[in-house]
XYZ file of C-alpha atoms in Angstrom:
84
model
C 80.643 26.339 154.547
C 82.373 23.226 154.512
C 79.023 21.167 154.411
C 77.748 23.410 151.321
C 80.946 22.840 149.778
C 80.547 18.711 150.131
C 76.986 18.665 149.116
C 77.660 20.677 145.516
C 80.796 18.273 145.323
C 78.262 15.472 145.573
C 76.000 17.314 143.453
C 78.856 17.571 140.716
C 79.600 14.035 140.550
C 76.042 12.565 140.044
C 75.650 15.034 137.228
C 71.814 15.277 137.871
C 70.018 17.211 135.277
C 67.951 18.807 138.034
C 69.000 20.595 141.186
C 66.918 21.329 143.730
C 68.829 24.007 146.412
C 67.315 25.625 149.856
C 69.381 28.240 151.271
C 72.565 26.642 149.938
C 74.398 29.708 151.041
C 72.690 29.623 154.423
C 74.760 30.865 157.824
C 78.042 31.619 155.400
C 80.304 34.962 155.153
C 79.858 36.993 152.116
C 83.266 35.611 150.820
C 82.502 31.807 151.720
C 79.026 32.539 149.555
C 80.289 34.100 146.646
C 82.584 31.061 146.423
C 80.059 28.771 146.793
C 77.562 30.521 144.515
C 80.248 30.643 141.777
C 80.595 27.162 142.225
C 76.741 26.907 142.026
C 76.740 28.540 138.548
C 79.136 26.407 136.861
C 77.298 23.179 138.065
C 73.945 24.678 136.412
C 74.878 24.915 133.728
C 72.664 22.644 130.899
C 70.789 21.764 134.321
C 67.504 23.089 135.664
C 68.044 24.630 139.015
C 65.572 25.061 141.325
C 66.754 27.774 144.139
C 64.749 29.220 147.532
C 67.014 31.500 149.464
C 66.500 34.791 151.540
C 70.404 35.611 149.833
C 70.070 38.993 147.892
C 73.654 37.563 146.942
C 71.870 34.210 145.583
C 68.766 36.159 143.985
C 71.356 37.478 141.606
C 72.185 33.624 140.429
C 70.130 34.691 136.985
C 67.077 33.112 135.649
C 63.464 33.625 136.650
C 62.916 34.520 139.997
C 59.406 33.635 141.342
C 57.821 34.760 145.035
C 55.507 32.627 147.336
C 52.200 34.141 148.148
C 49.291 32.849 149.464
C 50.962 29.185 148.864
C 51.407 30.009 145.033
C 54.438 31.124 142.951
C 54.145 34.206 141.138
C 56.567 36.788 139.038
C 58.858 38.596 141.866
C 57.802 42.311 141.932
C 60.311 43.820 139.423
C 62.237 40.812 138.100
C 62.324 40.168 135.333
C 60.726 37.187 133.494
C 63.233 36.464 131.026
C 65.837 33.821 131.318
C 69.395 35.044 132.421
């Protein structure tokens, strides 16, 4: 988790106004990743976040959640398309 940790640090203190994330909660215990997902959610804030993760814990970060099929993004089967 440590490495996670580091990387939103980093992520913090550029202030980009676009984050791009895979599996940022990757190979971490379910307290190390709500940690690190809370920390996620206050650096999105005003930013555009990008997110791919196999984390049911990280598909409930908000916002539109999209699927991969047949190399194309589409609509998640029942999420909802509004923002969160």
């Amino acid at each position: 988790g440590q490495a996670q940790r580091v990387a939103i640090a980093r992520a913090f203190l550029k202030n980009a106004p676009l984050l791009l994330l895979d599996e940022p909660t990757a190979h971490l215990d379910p307290v190390t990743e709500a940690e690190v997902l809370e920390s996620l959610r206050r650096l999105a804030l005003g930013r555009t976040v990008v997110l791919a993760s196999h984390s049911a814990a990280a598909h409930a970060f908000g916002g539109r959640r999209l699927d991969l099929r047949d190399g194309r993004a589409v609509p998640a089967r029942g999420a909802a398309l509004s923002r969160a």
